[in-house]
XYZ file of C-alpha atoms in Angstrom:
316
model
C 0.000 0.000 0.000
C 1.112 3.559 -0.695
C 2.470 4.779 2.476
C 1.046 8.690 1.409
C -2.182 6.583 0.859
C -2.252 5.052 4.158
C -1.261 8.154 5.724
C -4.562 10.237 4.350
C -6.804 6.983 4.252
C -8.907 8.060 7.441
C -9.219 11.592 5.834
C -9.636 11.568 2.153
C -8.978 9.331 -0.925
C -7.578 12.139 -2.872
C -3.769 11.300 -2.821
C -2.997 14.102 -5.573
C -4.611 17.286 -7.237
C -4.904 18.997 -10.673
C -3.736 22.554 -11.021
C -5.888 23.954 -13.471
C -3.934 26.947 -13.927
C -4.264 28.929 -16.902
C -6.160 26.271 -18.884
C -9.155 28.060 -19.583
C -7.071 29.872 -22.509
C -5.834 26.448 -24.250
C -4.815 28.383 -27.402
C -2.142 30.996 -25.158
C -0.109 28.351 -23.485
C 2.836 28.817 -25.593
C 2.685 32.501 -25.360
C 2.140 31.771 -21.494
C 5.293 29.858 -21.170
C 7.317 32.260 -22.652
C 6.180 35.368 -20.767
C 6.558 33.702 -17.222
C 8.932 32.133 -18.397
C 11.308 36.228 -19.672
C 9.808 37.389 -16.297
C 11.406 34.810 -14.122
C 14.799 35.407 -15.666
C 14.136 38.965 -15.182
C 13.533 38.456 -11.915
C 16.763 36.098 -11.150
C 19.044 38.352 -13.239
C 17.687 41.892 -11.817
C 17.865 40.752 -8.243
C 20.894 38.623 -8.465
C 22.662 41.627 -9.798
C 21.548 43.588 -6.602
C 22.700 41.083 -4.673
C 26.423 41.501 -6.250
C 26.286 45.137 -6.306
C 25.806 45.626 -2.313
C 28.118 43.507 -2.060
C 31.158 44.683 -4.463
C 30.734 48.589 -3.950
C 31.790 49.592 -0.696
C 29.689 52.747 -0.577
C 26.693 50.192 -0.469
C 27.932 48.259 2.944
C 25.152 49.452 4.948
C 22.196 48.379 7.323
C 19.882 49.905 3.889
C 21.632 47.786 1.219
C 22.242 44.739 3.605
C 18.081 44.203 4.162
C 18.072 45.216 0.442
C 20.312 42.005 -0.516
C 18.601 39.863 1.960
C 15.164 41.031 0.733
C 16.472 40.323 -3.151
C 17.519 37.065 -2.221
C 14.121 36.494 -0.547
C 12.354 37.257 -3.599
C 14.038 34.932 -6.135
C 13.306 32.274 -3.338
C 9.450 33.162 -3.463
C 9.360 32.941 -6.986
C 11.213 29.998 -7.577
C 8.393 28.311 -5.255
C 5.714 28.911 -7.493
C 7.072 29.867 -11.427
C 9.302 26.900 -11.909
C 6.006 24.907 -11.407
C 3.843 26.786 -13.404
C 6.489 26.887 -16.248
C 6.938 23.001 -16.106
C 2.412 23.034 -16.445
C 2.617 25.048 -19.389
C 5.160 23.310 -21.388
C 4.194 19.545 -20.748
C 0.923 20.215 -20.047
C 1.152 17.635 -16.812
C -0.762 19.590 -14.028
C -0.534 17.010 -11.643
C 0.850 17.440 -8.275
C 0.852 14.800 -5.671
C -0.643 15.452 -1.897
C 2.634 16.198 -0.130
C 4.394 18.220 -3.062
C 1.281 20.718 -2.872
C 1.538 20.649 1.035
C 5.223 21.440 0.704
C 4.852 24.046 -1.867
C 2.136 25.992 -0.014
C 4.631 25.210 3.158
C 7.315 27.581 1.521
C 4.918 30.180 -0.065
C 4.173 30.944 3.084
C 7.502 31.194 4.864
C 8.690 33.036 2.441
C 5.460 35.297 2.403
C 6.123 36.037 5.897
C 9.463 36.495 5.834
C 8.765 38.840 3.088
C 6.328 40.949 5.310
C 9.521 41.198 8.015
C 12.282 42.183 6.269
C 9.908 44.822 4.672
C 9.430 45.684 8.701
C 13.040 45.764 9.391
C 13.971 47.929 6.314
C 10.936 50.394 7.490
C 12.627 50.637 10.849
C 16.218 51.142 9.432
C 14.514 54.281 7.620
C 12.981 55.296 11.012
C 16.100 54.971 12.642
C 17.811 56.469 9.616
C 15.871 59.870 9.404
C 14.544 59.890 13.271
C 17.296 59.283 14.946
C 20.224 60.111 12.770
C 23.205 60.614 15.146
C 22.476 57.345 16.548
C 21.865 55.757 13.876
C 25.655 54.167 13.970
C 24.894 52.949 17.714
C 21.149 51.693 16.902
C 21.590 49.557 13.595
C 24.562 47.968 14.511
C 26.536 45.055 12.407
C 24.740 42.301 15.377
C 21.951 43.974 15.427
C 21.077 43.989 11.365
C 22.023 40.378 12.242
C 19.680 39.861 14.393
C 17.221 41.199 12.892
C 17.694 39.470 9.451
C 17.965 35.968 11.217
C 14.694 36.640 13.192
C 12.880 36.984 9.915
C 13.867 34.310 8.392
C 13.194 31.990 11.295
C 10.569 33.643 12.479
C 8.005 31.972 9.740
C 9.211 28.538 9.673
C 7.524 26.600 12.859
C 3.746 28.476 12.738
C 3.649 27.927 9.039
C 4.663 23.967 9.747
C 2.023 23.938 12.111
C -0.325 25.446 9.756
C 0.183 23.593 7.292
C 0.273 20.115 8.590
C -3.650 20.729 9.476
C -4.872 22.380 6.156
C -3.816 18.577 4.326
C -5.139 16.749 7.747
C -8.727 18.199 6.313
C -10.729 15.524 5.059
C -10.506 15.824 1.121
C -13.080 14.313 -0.957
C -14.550 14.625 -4.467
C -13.307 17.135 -6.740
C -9.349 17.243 -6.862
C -8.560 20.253 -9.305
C -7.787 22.917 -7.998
C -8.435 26.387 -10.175
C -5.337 27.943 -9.523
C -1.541 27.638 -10.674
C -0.248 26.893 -7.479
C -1.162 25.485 -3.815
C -2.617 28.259 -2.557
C -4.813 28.245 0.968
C -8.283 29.769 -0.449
C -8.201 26.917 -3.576
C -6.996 23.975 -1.339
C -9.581 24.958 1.146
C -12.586 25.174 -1.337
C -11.779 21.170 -1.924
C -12.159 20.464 1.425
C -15.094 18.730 3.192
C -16.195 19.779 6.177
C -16.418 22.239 9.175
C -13.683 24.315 7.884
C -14.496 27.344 10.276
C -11.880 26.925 12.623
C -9.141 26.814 10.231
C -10.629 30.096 8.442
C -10.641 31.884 11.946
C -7.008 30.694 12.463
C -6.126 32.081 8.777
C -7.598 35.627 10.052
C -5.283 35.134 13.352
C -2.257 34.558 11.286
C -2.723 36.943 8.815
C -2.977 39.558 11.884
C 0.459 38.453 12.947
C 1.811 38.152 9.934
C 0.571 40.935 7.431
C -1.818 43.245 9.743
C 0.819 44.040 12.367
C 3.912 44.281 10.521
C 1.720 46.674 8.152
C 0.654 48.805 10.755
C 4.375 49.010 12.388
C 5.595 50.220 8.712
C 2.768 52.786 8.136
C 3.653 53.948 11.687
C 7.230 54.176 11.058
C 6.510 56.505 8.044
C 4.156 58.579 9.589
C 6.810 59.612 12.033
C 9.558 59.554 8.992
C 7.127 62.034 6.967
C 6.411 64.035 9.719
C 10.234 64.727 10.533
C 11.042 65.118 7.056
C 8.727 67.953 6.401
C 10.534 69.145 9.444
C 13.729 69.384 7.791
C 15.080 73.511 6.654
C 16.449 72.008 3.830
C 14.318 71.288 0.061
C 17.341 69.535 -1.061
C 17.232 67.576 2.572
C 13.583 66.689 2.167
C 14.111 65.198 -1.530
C 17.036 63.547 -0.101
C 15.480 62.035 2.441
C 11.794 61.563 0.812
C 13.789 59.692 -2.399
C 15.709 56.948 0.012
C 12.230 56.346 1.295
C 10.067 56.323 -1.363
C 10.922 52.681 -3.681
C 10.183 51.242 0.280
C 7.096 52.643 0.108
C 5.733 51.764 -3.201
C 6.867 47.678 -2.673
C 5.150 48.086 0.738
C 1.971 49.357 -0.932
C 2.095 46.797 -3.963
C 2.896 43.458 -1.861
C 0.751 44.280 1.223
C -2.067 45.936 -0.872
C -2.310 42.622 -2.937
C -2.024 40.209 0.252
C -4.407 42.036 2.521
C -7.174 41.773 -0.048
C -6.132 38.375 -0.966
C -6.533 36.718 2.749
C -8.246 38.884 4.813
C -11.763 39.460 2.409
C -14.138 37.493 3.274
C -14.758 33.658 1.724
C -18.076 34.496 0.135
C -16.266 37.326 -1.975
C -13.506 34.498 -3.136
C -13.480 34.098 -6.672
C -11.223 31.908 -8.738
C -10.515 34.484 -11.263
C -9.583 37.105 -8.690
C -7.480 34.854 -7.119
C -5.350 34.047 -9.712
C -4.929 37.878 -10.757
C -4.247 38.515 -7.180
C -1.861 36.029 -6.711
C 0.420 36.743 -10.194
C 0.596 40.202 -8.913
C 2.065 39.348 -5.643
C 3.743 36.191 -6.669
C 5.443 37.536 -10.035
C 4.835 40.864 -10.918
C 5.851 42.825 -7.849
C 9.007 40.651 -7.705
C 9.604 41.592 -11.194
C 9.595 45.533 -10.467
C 11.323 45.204 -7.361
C 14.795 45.476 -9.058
C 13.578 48.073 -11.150
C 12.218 50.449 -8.457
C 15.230 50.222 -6.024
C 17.641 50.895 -8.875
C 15.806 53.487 -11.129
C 14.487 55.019 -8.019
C 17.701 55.557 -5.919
C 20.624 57.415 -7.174
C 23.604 55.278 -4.892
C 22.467 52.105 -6.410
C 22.536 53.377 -9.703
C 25.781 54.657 -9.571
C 27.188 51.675 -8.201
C 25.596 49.509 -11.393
C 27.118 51.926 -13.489
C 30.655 51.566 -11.499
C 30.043 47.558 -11.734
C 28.872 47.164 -15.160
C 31.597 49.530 -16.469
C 33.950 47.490 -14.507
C 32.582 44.114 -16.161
C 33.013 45.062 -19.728
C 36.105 46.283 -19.641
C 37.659 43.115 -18.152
């Protein structure tokens, strides 16, 4: 007997699903493929080459650019979760994907999506510091403290989400096994289960105030107070200064929370499967795909150091 079988046999007799993804357009799957497909090497290149540049240009070893290389690394993590899947539907049109490979894939989206929602915390509060506190700013965001900080969002993700996880796929499953959605998301996965499911919907709203309610709140704080000492500043030249190393934060803040607040937190009767799935591409790939662009188009050291780099690189 299948041991994954045996597992789930006093729950469900689904032991895989069916992403339907994009199916619904049969006759764009090729032009699909090859648009995810140029967005998730854009994605891998742009941030990869962030990654280098804080790292190689001196002028960029700071508490800003190290959350900036840990949050670029995060994001080619979070994509790599959900595209390389989705690619591999489109071409071989196999949308098959067994019990525990969905569990494990929703396991990471979510890690990563919360990890995502701290280090977008932390970098909020290295601006606070930053513009708030300047003279201390040295003393505050220490080398063991940015750290710290960086390790606690990482971590800080991994054992609720296991948790989590482990009882969405101990729901009893029965009947329909496709799921209309290119990934293992939690609304789709919980539509196929049978059921009370009320108790893990109330737990999604509890999580999703930890996770993206709180966090969101602490970074709209943070700029409220930024804002307010930045129109305090003599200076015009100051203020732009200060407004433009703030203001690519603010617009990633706006486009991944704004996306993942309406995703989770609306409620289940307003779900719908098309929704979803535009929701979802524009948290999943297209904010990850502008990320590189708005920190480097948007702030002047970054863009000299890619100059400095690339420069560099073709002349050797």
């Amino acid at each position: 007997m299948d041991p994954l079988y045996s597992l789930q046999q006093n729950h469900s007799t689904l032991v895989e699903f069916i992403l339907l993804g994009f199916s619904d357009v049969p006759n764009l799957q090729e032009f699909l493929f090859w648009v995810f497909l140029i967005i998730y090497v854009i994605i891998l290149m742009g941030n990869s080459l962030i990654i280098i540049i804080t790292k190689v240009d001196l002028s960029l070893r700071t508490p800003m650019y190290f959350f900036l290389s840990n949050f670029s690394f995060l994001e080619m993590c979070y994509v790599s979760v959900t595209l390389p899947r989705l690619l591999t539907d489109l071409y071989r049109q196999h949308r098959i994907i067994s019990f525990m490979a969905c569990a494990t894939q929703m396991y990471f989206f979510l890690v990563f999506g919360a990890t995502e929602c701290f280090i977008l915390t932390a970098m909020a509060y290295d601006r606070y510091v930053a513009i708030c506190n300047p003279l201390l700013y040295p003393l505050i965001m220490n080398n063991s403290l940015c750290i710290q900080l960086a390790a606690g969002c990482w971590i800080s993700g991994v054992p609720v989400h296991i948790g989590f996880t482990y009882w969405i796929f101990s729901l009893p499953f029965c009947g329909s096994n496709q799921l209309n959605h290119f990934f293992c998301d939690i609304p789709p996965v919980l539509t196929l289960a049978c059921g009370d499911t009320f108790m893990i919907e109330m737990l999604i709203y509890v999580i999703a105030l930890l996770v993206v309610t709180i966090p969101f709140m602490l970074i709209l704080g943070s700029y409220v107070k930024i804002i307010s000492n930045i129109l305090k500043l003599p200076s015009a030249i100051g203020r732009a200064k200060a407004f433009s190393t703030c203001s690519s934060h603010v617009i990633v803040v706006a486009l991944f929370f704004g996306s993942g607040i309406i995703t989770y937190l609306r409620p289940k009767s307003s779900h719908s499967a098309g929704l979803d799935k535009f929701l979802s591409l524009f948290y999943t790939v297209v904010t990850p795909m502008f990320n590189p662009m708005i920190y480097c188009l948007r702030n002047k050291d970054v863009m000299i150091a890619l100059k400095k780099f690339l420069l560099r690189w073709l002349m050797l």
